[in-house]
Amino acid sequence: MPESSAPPLSRYRWIIVSLLFFATTNNYFNRIVLSVVIPEIKRDLSLNDIQYSYVLSAFQFAYTFGFLFIGRFIDWAGTKLGYLLSILFWSLAASLHATVGSAFSLAVWRGLLGVTETGNFPAAIKSVSEWFPPRERAFATALFNSGPHIAMVAGAPVIALLTLSLGWRWAFFLLGFSGFILAAVWPFLYKKPPDTASKTREKPAATVNEFTWRKLLGYRETYGIMLGKFLTDPVWWFYIFWLPNYLNARRGFDLKEIAAAVPLIYFIAILFGIAAGWFPGYLMRKGWTVTRARKTTMLVCALCLPFTTFAVTADSAWVAILLVSLACGAHSGWSNNIFTVVSDQFPSRAVGSVTGLGGFAGGIGGLLFSTVLVGYIVTYIGYVPIFILMGVLHPAAMLCIHLLIKKEHAGMA
């Protein structure tokens, strides 16, 4: 059951969203460097697509299993400390990418980046659940979750500029180092809402220990969230990992053209994602229940994805880019709402753990559908089967969520 007292509607909650936005943006800046500079790395280190898929798998494997433990750690340590440690360690891992000399060493640092970056979303979603009432949570999530798209919009040109001016190693190092600046100001700016702080002083450990994995896995809502993430996270990973490679290998885009195309895609995704974050709150103000408003918005997003499969067969590269923009935008709107389903269904003291379980399931989906499998399919068959698969996963996930999540909350005391 959601917390008995609603989070205080302090204006400081918008400062909190700003901090979450900057942290998430930094997280994704460091994550996407590899996908932007991979044509340069492939040339310098003599990597092929299959080797690249193994490097991606190292990140995805570490990211997947890291969620299981980091989510619970965030619930135990709290957002402030948990987020700070995550920022420090993912910044270190990102900087160390500058030292690689082989596919193996690239995979090692990629794996370390994966496990350290898992703290971002459990901490951010937990913070939103503490600071915002249900009708505002999807919108708040959409605002901070626009960080990945901002990273895509600004990141590709910035990374391309750094790479063309200084080399790809400096791109990794400088963007990794930027996280230490964020970590330096984080402890001074991040605060807990007053009611949460008092509850934490009264019951420091019990509120976390009562929500074991065994108990959380006893709720069908947990499985709805996990299946929803398992089926749809691969779509996001595919576009992050493989879109620049696809534009280079199949559409003939060079680094400058990729740096122009990628921002357009994610700018559209920002607009779609914010609209899909605002829409459930609008429906709730019209009298809709939380679950009905959330599901309706997610259904609209899911039904956009099948149309995007035509991107791979479009004659015009820019028509393909617009269809990919729709795919990323619809997924962004979906993601903002499925994250918010966690705080709709579970109390804030369990949000980190459930978000971690969802992230784990999403990571497994990413491992299966967005890393090694893609490497082999694009090498021996091409991109058509992959684009078709990415177009049907969201409708399948929507069916699972509709069947498993029916109540306003999971009925937890």
CSV table of C-alpha atoms in Angstrom, one decimal:
chain,number,residue,atom,x,y,z
A,1,MET,CA,0.0,0.0,0.0
A,2,PRO,CA,1.4,3.5,-0.7
A,3,GLU,CA,2.6,5.4,2.3
A,4,SER,CA,-0.2,6.5,4.6
A,5,SER,CA,0.8,10.2,4.3
A,6,ALA,CA,1.4,11.7,0.9
A,7,PRO,CA,4.8,13.2,0.2
A,8,PRO,CA,5.0,16.9,1.1
A,9,LEU,CA,4.3,19.2,-1.8
A,10,SER,CA,7.4,21.2,-1.2
A,11,ARG,CA,8.8,23.3,-4.0
A,12,TYR,CA,12.1,21.7,-3.3
A,13,ARG,CA,10.8,18.6,-5.1
A,14,TRP,CA,11.6,20.4,-8.4
A,15,ILE,CA,15.2,20.9,-7.3
A,16,ILE,CA,15.3,17.2,-6.5
A,17,VAL,CA,14.1,16.4,-10.1
A,18,SER,CA,16.8,18.7,-11.4
A,19,LEU,CA,19.4,16.8,-9.5
A,20,LEU,CA,18.0,13.5,-10.7
A,21,PHE,CA,18.0,14.8,-14.3
A,22,PHE,CA,21.7,15.8,-14.1
A,23,ALA,CA,22.7,12.5,-12.6
A,24,THR,CA,20.8,10.5,-15.2
A,25,THR,CA,22.2,12.6,-18.0
A,26,ASN,CA,25.7,12.0,-16.8
A,27,ASN,CA,25.0,8.3,-16.5
A,28,TYR,CA,23.9,8.1,-20.1
A,29,PHE,CA,26.6,10.4,-21.4
A,30,ASN,CA,29.1,7.9,-20.2
A,31,ARG,CA,27.1,5.0,-21.4
A,32,ILE,CA,26.8,6.1,-25.0
A,33,VAL,CA,30.4,7.1,-25.7
A,34,LEU,CA,31.1,3.6,-26.9
A,35,SER,CA,28.2,3.4,-29.4
A,36,VAL,CA,29.2,6.8,-30.9
A,37,VAL,CA,32.9,6.1,-31.3
A,38,ILE,CA,32.7,2.4,-32.1
A,39,PRO,CA,33.6,3.0,-35.8
A,40,GLU,CA,36.9,4.5,-34.6
A,41,ILE,CA,37.5,1.8,-32.1
A,42,LYS,CA,36.7,-1.0,-34.5
A,43,ARG,CA,39.4,0.4,-36.9
A,44,ASP,CA,42.0,1.0,-34.2
A,45,LEU,CA,41.6,-2.2,-32.3
A,46,SER,CA,40.5,-4.3,-35.3
A,47,LEU,CA,37.2,-5.4,-33.8
A,48,ASN,CA,34.3,-7.0,-35.8
A,49,ASP,CA,30.6,-7.0,-35.1
A,50,ILE,CA,30.7,-10.3,-33.2
A,51,GLN,CA,33.5,-9.1,-30.9
A,52,TYR,CA,31.6,-5.8,-30.4
A,53,SER,CA,28.6,-7.9,-29.4
A,54,TYR,CA,30.7,-9.6,-26.7
A,55,VAL,CA,31.8,-6.3,-25.3
A,56,LEU,CA,28.2,-5.2,-25.2
A,57,SER,CA,27.3,-8.5,-23.4
A,58,ALA,CA,29.9,-7.7,-20.7
A,59,PHE,CA,28.2,-4.5,-19.9
A,60,GLN,CA,24.7,-6.0,-20.1
A,61,PHE,CA,25.6,-9.0,-18.0
A,62,ALA,CA,27.1,-6.8,-15.2
A,63,TYR,CA,24.2,-4.3,-15.5
A,64,THR,CA,21.6,-7.1,-15.3
A,65,PHE,CA,22.9,-8.8,-12.2
A,66,GLY,CA,24.0,-5.6,-10.5
A,67,PHE,CA,20.4,-4.6,-10.3
A,68,LEU,CA,19.5,-7.4,-8.0
A,69,PHE,CA,21.9,-6.2,-5.3
A,70,ILE,CA,22.1,-2.4,-6.0
A,71,GLY,CA,18.3,-2.0,-5.7
A,72,ARG,CA,18.3,-3.5,-2.2
A,73,PHE,CA,21.4,-1.5,-1.3
A,74,ILE,CA,19.6,1.7,-2.3
A,75,ASP,CA,16.6,0.8,-0.1
A,76,TRP,CA,19.1,0.1,2.8
A,77,ALA,CA,21.4,3.1,2.4
A,78,GLY,CA,18.9,5.6,1.1
A,79,THR,CA,19.0,7.7,-2.0
A,80,LYS,CA,21.5,10.2,-0.9
A,81,LEU,CA,24.4,7.9,-0.1
A,82,GLY,CA,23.5,5.2,-2.6
A,83,TYR,CA,23.3,7.6,-5.5
A,84,LEU,CA,26.6,9.3,-4.5
A,85,LEU,CA,28.5,6.0,-4.4
A,86,SER,CA,27.1,5.0,-7.8
A,87,ILE,CA,28.1,8.3,-9.4
A,88,LEU,CA,31.7,8.0,-8.0
A,89,PHE,CA,32.2,4.5,-9.2
A,90,TRP,CA,30.6,4.8,-12.6
A,91,SER,CA,32.7,7.9,-13.3
A,92,LEU,CA,35.8,5.9,-12.4
A,93,ALA,CA,34.8,3.0,-14.7
A,94,ALA,CA,34.0,5.4,-17.6
A,95,SER,CA,37.4,7.1,-17.3
A,96,LEU,CA,39.2,3.8,-17.4
A,97,HIS,CA,37.8,3.1,-20.9
A,98,ALA,CA,40.6,5.5,-22.1
A,99,THR,CA,43.2,2.9,-21.2
A,100,VAL,CA,41.9,-0.1,-23.3
A,101,GLY,CA,44.1,-1.8,-25.9
A,102,SER,CA,42.1,-4.9,-26.8
A,103,ALA,CA,38.5,-6.2,-26.9
A,104,PHE,CA,39.2,-8.0,-23.6
A,105,SER,CA,40.2,-4.9,-21.7
A,106,LEU,CA,37.3,-3.0,-23.2
A,107,ALA,CA,34.9,-5.7,-22.0
A,108,VAL,CA,36.4,-5.5,-18.5
A,109,TRP,CA,35.9,-1.8,-18.0
A,110,ARG,CA,32.6,-2.1,-19.8
A,111,GLY,CA,31.5,-4.6,-17.2
A,112,LEU,CA,32.6,-2.4,-14.3
A,113,LEU,CA,30.6,0.5,-15.9
A,114,GLY,CA,27.6,-1.8,-16.1
A,115,VAL,CA,27.4,-2.8,-12.5
A,116,THR,CA,28.1,0.7,-11.2
A,117,GLU,CA,25.5,2.4,-13.4
A,118,THR,CA,22.7,0.2,-12.0
A,119,GLY,CA,22.3,2.6,-9.0
A,120,ASN,CA,20.8,5.3,-11.1
A,121,PHE,CA,17.2,4.2,-11.7
A,122,PRO,CA,16.4,2.5,-8.3
A,123,ALA,CA,17.7,5.6,-6.5
A,124,ALA,CA,15.9,8.0,-8.8
A,125,ILE,CA,12.5,6.2,-8.8
A,126,LYS,CA,12.7,5.8,-5.0
A,127,SER,CA,13.4,9.6,-4.7
A,128,VAL,CA,10.4,10.4,-6.9
A,129,SER,CA,8.1,8.1,-4.8
A,130,GLU,CA,9.2,10.0,-1.6
A,131,TRP,CA,8.8,13.5,-3.0
A,132,PHE,CA,5.8,13.3,-5.3
A,133,PRO,CA,2.2,12.2,-5.1
A,134,PRO,CA,0.9,9.6,-7.6
A,135,ARG,CA,-0.6,12.1,-10.0
A,136,GLU,CA,2.8,13.8,-10.5
A,137,ARG,CA,5.1,10.8,-10.5
A,138,ALA,CA,5.0,10.0,-14.2
A,139,PHE,CA,5.6,13.6,-15.1
A,140,ALA,CA,8.5,13.9,-12.6
A,141,THR,CA,9.9,10.7,-14.0
A,142,ALA,CA,9.5,12.0,-17.5
A,143,LEU,CA,11.5,15.1,-16.6
A,144,PHE,CA,14.5,13.3,-15.1
A,145,ASN,CA,14.2,10.5,-17.6
A,146,SER,CA,14.6,13.0,-20.4
A,147,GLY,CA,18.2,13.0,-19.3
A,148,PRO,CA,19.1,10.0,-21.5
A,149,HIS,CA,17.6,11.7,-24.5
A,150,ILE,CA,19.4,15.0,-23.7
A,151,ALA,CA,22.6,12.9,-23.5
A,152,MET,CA,21.7,11.5,-27.0
A,153,VAL,CA,20.9,14.9,-28.4
A,154,ALA,CA,23.9,16.7,-27.1
A,155,GLY,CA,26.1,13.6,-26.6
A,156,ALA,CA,26.6,12.6,-30.2
A,157,PRO,CA,27.9,16.0,-31.4
A,158,VAL,CA,30.0,16.5,-28.2
A,159,ILE,CA,31.5,13.0,-28.4
A,160,ALA,CA,32.1,13.3,-32.1
A,161,LEU,CA,33.8,16.7,-31.6
A,162,LEU,CA,36.0,15.4,-28.8
A,163,THR,CA,36.9,12.3,-30.9
A,164,LEU,CA,37.7,14.3,-34.0
A,165,SER,CA,39.7,16.9,-32.1
A,166,LEU,CA,41.5,14.8,-29.4
A,167,GLY,CA,40.8,11.1,-30.1
A,168,TRP,CA,38.3,8.6,-28.7
A,169,ARG,CA,40.4,7.9,-25.6
A,170,TRP,CA,40.0,11.6,-24.5
A,171,ALA,CA,36.3,11.4,-25.1
A,172,PHE,CA,36.0,8.5,-22.6
A,173,PHE,CA,38.3,10.2,-20.0
A,174,LEU,CA,36.8,13.7,-20.1
A,175,LEU,CA,33.2,12.6,-19.9
A,176,GLY,CA,34.0,10.1,-17.2
A,177,PHE,CA,35.8,12.8,-15.2
A,178,SER,CA,32.7,15.1,-15.4
A,179,GLY,CA,30.9,12.7,-13.0
A,180,PHE,CA,33.3,13.5,-10.2
A,181,ILE,CA,32.2,17.2,-10.4
A,182,LEU,CA,28.6,16.1,-9.9
A,183,ALA,CA,29.6,13.8,-7.0
A,184,ALA,CA,31.3,16.8,-5.3
A,185,VAL,CA,28.1,18.9,-5.2
A,186,TRP,CA,25.6,16.0,-4.6
A,187,PRO,CA,25.9,15.8,-0.8
A,188,PHE,CA,25.2,19.5,-0.4
A,189,LEU,CA,22.2,19.8,-2.6
A,190,TYR,CA,20.3,16.5,-2.2
A,191,LYS,CA,17.8,16.3,0.7
A,192,LYS,CA,15.2,13.9,2.0
A,193,PRO,CA,11.6,15.1,2.4
A,194,PRO,CA,11.0,15.9,6.1
A,195,ASP,CA,8.5,13.0,6.8
A,196,THR,CA,10.9,10.4,5.2
A,197,ALA,CA,13.8,11.7,7.2
A,198,SER,CA,11.9,11.3,10.5
A,199,LYS,CA,10.7,7.8,9.6
A,200,THR,CA,14.3,6.8,8.7
A,201,ARG,CA,15.5,7.9,12.2
A,202,GLU,CA,12.8,6.0,13.9
A,203,LYS,CA,13.2,2.7,12.0
A,204,PRO,CA,16.6,2.6,10.3
A,205,ALA,CA,16.6,-1.1,9.1
A,206,ALA,CA,13.2,-2.7,9.6
A,207,THR,CA,11.5,-0.9,6.8
A,208,VAL,CA,14.0,-2.5,4.3
A,209,ASN,CA,14.3,-6.0,5.9
A,210,GLU,CA,10.5,-6.5,5.9
A,211,PHE,CA,10.5,-6.5,2.0
A,212,THR,CA,12.6,-9.6,1.2
A,213,TRP,CA,12.8,-10.8,-2.4
A,214,ARG,CA,10.7,-13.8,-1.3
A,215,LYS,CA,7.9,-11.5,-0.2
A,216,LEU,CA,8.1,-9.2,-3.2
A,217,LEU,CA,8.0,-12.2,-5.5
A,218,GLY,CA,4.8,-13.3,-3.9
A,219,TYR,CA,2.9,-10.5,-5.7
A,220,ARG,CA,1.7,-10.8,-9.2
A,221,GLU,CA,2.3,-7.1,-9.7
A,222,THR,CA,6.0,-7.8,-9.3
A,223,TYR,CA,5.9,-10.2,-12.2
A,224,GLY,CA,3.9,-7.8,-14.3
A,225,ILE,CA,6.6,-5.2,-13.9
A,226,MET,CA,9.4,-7.7,-14.5
A,227,LEU,CA,7.8,-9.1,-17.6
A,228,GLY,CA,7.1,-5.6,-18.9
A,229,LYS,CA,10.8,-4.7,-18.5
A,230,PHE,CA,12.0,-8.0,-19.8
A,231,LEU,CA,10.1,-7.6,-23.1
A,232,THR,CA,10.7,-3.9,-23.7
A,233,ASP,CA,14.1,-3.0,-22.4
A,234,PRO,CA,15.8,-4.8,-25.3
A,235,VAL,CA,14.2,-2.3,-27.7
A,236,TRP,CA,16.0,0.6,-25.9
A,237,TRP,CA,19.3,-1.3,-25.7
A,238,PHE,CA,19.1,-2.2,-29.3
A,239,TYR,CA,18.8,1.4,-30.4
A,240,ILE,CA,21.5,2.6,-28.0
A,241,PHE,CA,24.0,-0.1,-28.9
A,242,TRP,CA,23.3,-0.7,-32.6
A,243,LEU,CA,21.8,2.4,-34.2
A,244,PRO,CA,25.0,4.2,-34.9
A,245,ASN,CA,26.5,1.0,-36.2
A,246,TYR,CA,23.5,0.4,-38.4
A,247,LEU,CA,23.6,4.0,-39.8
A,248,ASN,CA,27.3,3.5,-40.6
A,249,ALA,CA,27.2,0.0,-42.0
A,250,ARG,CA,23.8,-0.1,-43.8
A,251,ARG,CA,23.0,3.6,-44.5
A,252,GLY,CA,26.6,4.8,-45.2
A,253,PHE,CA,26.6,7.5,-42.5
A,254,ASP,CA,30.0,8.8,-41.4
A,255,LEU,CA,30.7,10.1,-37.8
A,256,LYS,CA,29.6,13.6,-38.7
A,257,GLU,CA,26.3,12.4,-40.2
A,258,ILE,CA,25.7,10.1,-37.2
A,259,ALA,CA,26.2,13.1,-35.0
A,260,ALA,CA,23.5,15.0,-36.9
A,261,ALA,CA,21.0,12.2,-37.1
A,262,VAL,CA,21.1,10.9,-33.5
A,263,PRO,CA,20.1,14.3,-31.8
A,264,LEU,CA,17.0,14.5,-34.0
A,265,ILE,CA,15.9,11.0,-33.0
A,266,TYR,CA,16.2,11.7,-29.3
A,267,PHE,CA,14.8,15.3,-29.4
A,268,ILE,CA,11.6,13.7,-30.7
A,269,ALA,CA,11.8,11.1,-28.0
A,270,ILE,CA,12.1,13.8,-25.3
A,271,LEU,CA,8.9,15.5,-26.5
A,272,PHE,CA,7.0,12.2,-26.7
A,273,GLY,CA,8.3,11.0,-23.3
A,274,ILE,CA,7.3,14.2,-21.5
A,275,ALA,CA,3.8,14.2,-23.1
A,276,ALA,CA,3.3,10.6,-22.1
A,277,GLY,CA,4.5,11.5,-18.5
A,278,TRP,CA,2.0,14.4,-18.4
A,279,PHE,CA,-1.0,12.5,-19.9
A,280,PRO,CA,-1.8,10.1,-17.0
A,281,GLY,CA,-1.9,13.0,-14.5
A,282,TYR,CA,-4.3,14.8,-16.9
A,283,LEU,CA,-6.6,11.7,-16.9
A,284,MET,CA,-6.4,11.4,-13.2
A,285,ARG,CA,-7.5,15.0,-12.8
A,286,LYS,CA,-10.5,14.0,-15.0
A,287,GLY,CA,-11.4,11.3,-12.5
A,288,TRP,CA,-9.7,8.3,-14.0
A,289,THR,CA,-8.2,5.8,-11.6
A,290,VAL,CA,-4.4,5.6,-11.3
A,291,THR,CA,-4.2,2.1,-12.9
A,292,ARG,CA,-6.6,2.9,-15.8
A,293,ALA,CA,-4.8,6.2,-16.6
A,294,ARG,CA,-1.4,4.5,-16.5
A,295,LYS,CA,-2.4,1.5,-18.6
A,296,THR,CA,-4.2,3.7,-21.3
A,297,THR,CA,-1.1,5.8,-21.8
A,298,MET,CA,1.2,2.7,-22.0
A,299,LEU,CA,-1.2,1.1,-24.5
A,300,VAL,CA,-1.0,4.1,-26.8
A,301,CYS,CA,2.8,4.0,-26.6
A,302,ALA,CA,2.9,0.2,-27.2
A,303,LEU,CA,0.7,0.5,-30.3
A,304,CYS,CA,3.2,2.9,-32.0
A,305,LEU,CA,6.0,0.4,-32.1
A,306,PRO,CA,4.7,-2.0,-34.8
A,307,PHE,CA,4.7,0.8,-37.3
A,308,THR,CA,8.4,1.4,-36.7
A,309,THR,CA,9.5,-1.9,-38.2
A,310,PHE,CA,9.2,-0.2,-41.7
A,311,ALA,CA,12.3,1.8,-40.8
A,312,VAL,CA,14.6,-1.0,-42.0
A,313,THR,CA,13.0,-1.2,-45.4
A,314,ALA,CA,12.5,2.5,-46.1
A,315,ASP,CA,14.3,3.7,-49.2
A,316,SER,CA,15.1,7.1,-47.7
A,317,ALA,CA,17.5,7.1,-44.8
A,318,TRP,CA,15.7,10.1,-43.3
A,319,VAL,CA,12.4,8.3,-43.4
A,320,ALA,CA,14.0,5.5,-41.5
A,321,ILE,CA,15.4,8.0,-38.9
A,322,LEU,CA,11.9,9.5,-38.4
A,323,LEU,CA,10.5,6.0,-37.8
A,324,VAL,CA,13.3,5.2,-35.4
A,325,SER,CA,12.4,8.5,-33.7
A,326,LEU,CA,8.9,7.3,-33.2
A,327,ALA,CA,10.2,4.0,-31.7
A,328,CYS,CA,12.5,5.8,-29.2
A,329,GLY,CA,9.8,8.3,-28.3
A,330,ALA,CA,7.1,5.6,-27.8
A,331,HIS,CA,9.5,3.6,-25.7
A,332,SER,CA,10.4,6.7,-23.6
A,333,GLY,CA,6.7,7.3,-22.9
A,334,TRP,CA,6.3,3.6,-22.0
A,335,SER,CA,9.4,3.7,-19.8
A,336,ASN,CA,8.3,6.7,-17.8
A,337,ASN,CA,5.1,5.0,-16.9
A,338,ILE,CA,6.3,1.5,-16.2
A,339,PHE,CA,8.9,3.1,-13.8
A,340,THR,CA,6.0,4.9,-12.1
A,341,VAL,CA,3.9,1.7,-11.9
A,342,VAL,CA,6.5,0.5,-9.3
A,343,SER,CA,5.7,3.5,-7.0
A,344,ASP,CA,2.0,3.1,-7.7
A,345,GLN,CA,2.0,-0.5,-6.6
A,346,PHE,CA,4.6,-0.5,-3.8
A,347,PRO,CA,5.5,1.7,-0.8
A,348,SER,CA,8.7,3.8,-1.2
A,349,ARG,CA,10.6,1.7,1.2
A,350,ALA,CA,10.3,-1.2,-1.3
A,351,VAL,CA,10.7,0.8,-4.5
A,352,GLY,CA,14.4,0.4,-4.9
A,353,SER,CA,14.2,-3.4,-4.5
A,354,VAL,CA,11.3,-3.8,-7.0
A,355,THR,CA,12.9,-1.4,-9.5
A,356,GLY,CA,16.0,-3.6,-9.1
A,357,LEU,CA,14.0,-6.7,-9.9
A,358,GLY,CA,12.5,-5.0,-12.9
A,359,GLY,CA,15.9,-3.8,-14.0
A,360,PHE,CA,17.3,-7.4,-13.6
A,361,ALA,CA,14.5,-8.7,-15.8
A,362,GLY,CA,15.0,-6.0,-18.4
A,363,GLY,CA,18.7,-6.7,-18.4
A,364,ILE,CA,18.1,-10.4,-19.1
A,365,GLY,CA,15.9,-9.4,-22.0
A,366,GLY,CA,18.7,-7.1,-23.2
A,367,LEU,CA,21.2,-9.9,-23.0
A,368,LEU,CA,19.0,-12.2,-25.0
A,369,PHE,CA,17.8,-9.8,-27.6
A,370,SER,CA,20.2,-6.9,-27.9
A,371,THR,CA,23.8,-8.1,-27.7
A,372,VAL,CA,25.3,-11.4,-29.0
A,373,LEU,CA,22.1,-12.4,-30.8
A,374,VAL,CA,22.1,-9.2,-32.8
A,375,GLY,CA,25.7,-9.5,-33.6
A,376,TYR,CA,25.2,-12.9,-35.2
A,377,ILE,CA,21.9,-12.0,-37.0
A,378,VAL,CA,23.2,-8.8,-38.5
A,379,THR,CA,26.4,-10.6,-39.6
A,380,TYR,CA,24.7,-13.5,-41.3
A,381,ILE,CA,21.2,-12.4,-42.1
A,382,GLY,CA,20.9,-8.6,-41.7
A,383,TYR,CA,18.9,-6.1,-39.7
A,384,VAL,CA,15.3,-6.9,-41.0
A,385,PRO,CA,14.5,-9.7,-38.4
A,386,ILE,CA,15.8,-7.5,-35.6
A,387,PHE,CA,13.7,-4.5,-36.5
A,388,ILE,CA,10.6,-6.7,-36.8
A,389,LEU,CA,11.3,-8.2,-33.3
A,390,MET,CA,11.7,-4.7,-31.8
A,391,GLY,CA,8.3,-3.7,-33.2
A,392,VAL,CA,6.3,-6.5,-31.5
A,393,LEU,CA,7.8,-6.6,-28.0
A,394,HIS,CA,5.8,-3.7,-26.5
A,395,PRO,CA,2.4,-5.0,-27.5
A,396,ALA,CA,3.3,-8.3,-25.9
A,397,ALA,CA,4.4,-6.6,-22.8
A,398,MET,CA,1.2,-4.6,-22.6
A,399,LEU,CA,-0.8,-7.8,-22.6
A,400,CYS,CA,1.2,-9.2,-19.7
A,401,ILE,CA,0.9,-6.0,-17.6
A,402,HIS,CA,-2.9,-5.8,-18.3
A,403,LEU,CA,-3.3,-9.4,-17.1
A,404,LEU,CA,-1.1,-9.2,-14.0
A,405,ILE,CA,-1.7,-5.6,-12.7
A,406,LYS,CA,-5.3,-4.9,-12.0
A,407,LYS,CA,-5.5,-3.3,-8.5
A,408,GLU,CA,-4.6,0.2,-7.5
A,409,HIS,CA,-1.8,-1.2,-5.3
A,410,ALA,CA,-0.3,-4.5,-4.4
A,411,GLY,CA,-2.2,-4.7,-1.1
A,412,MET,CA,0.9,-4.4,1.1
A,413,ALA,CA,0.6,-3.3,4.7
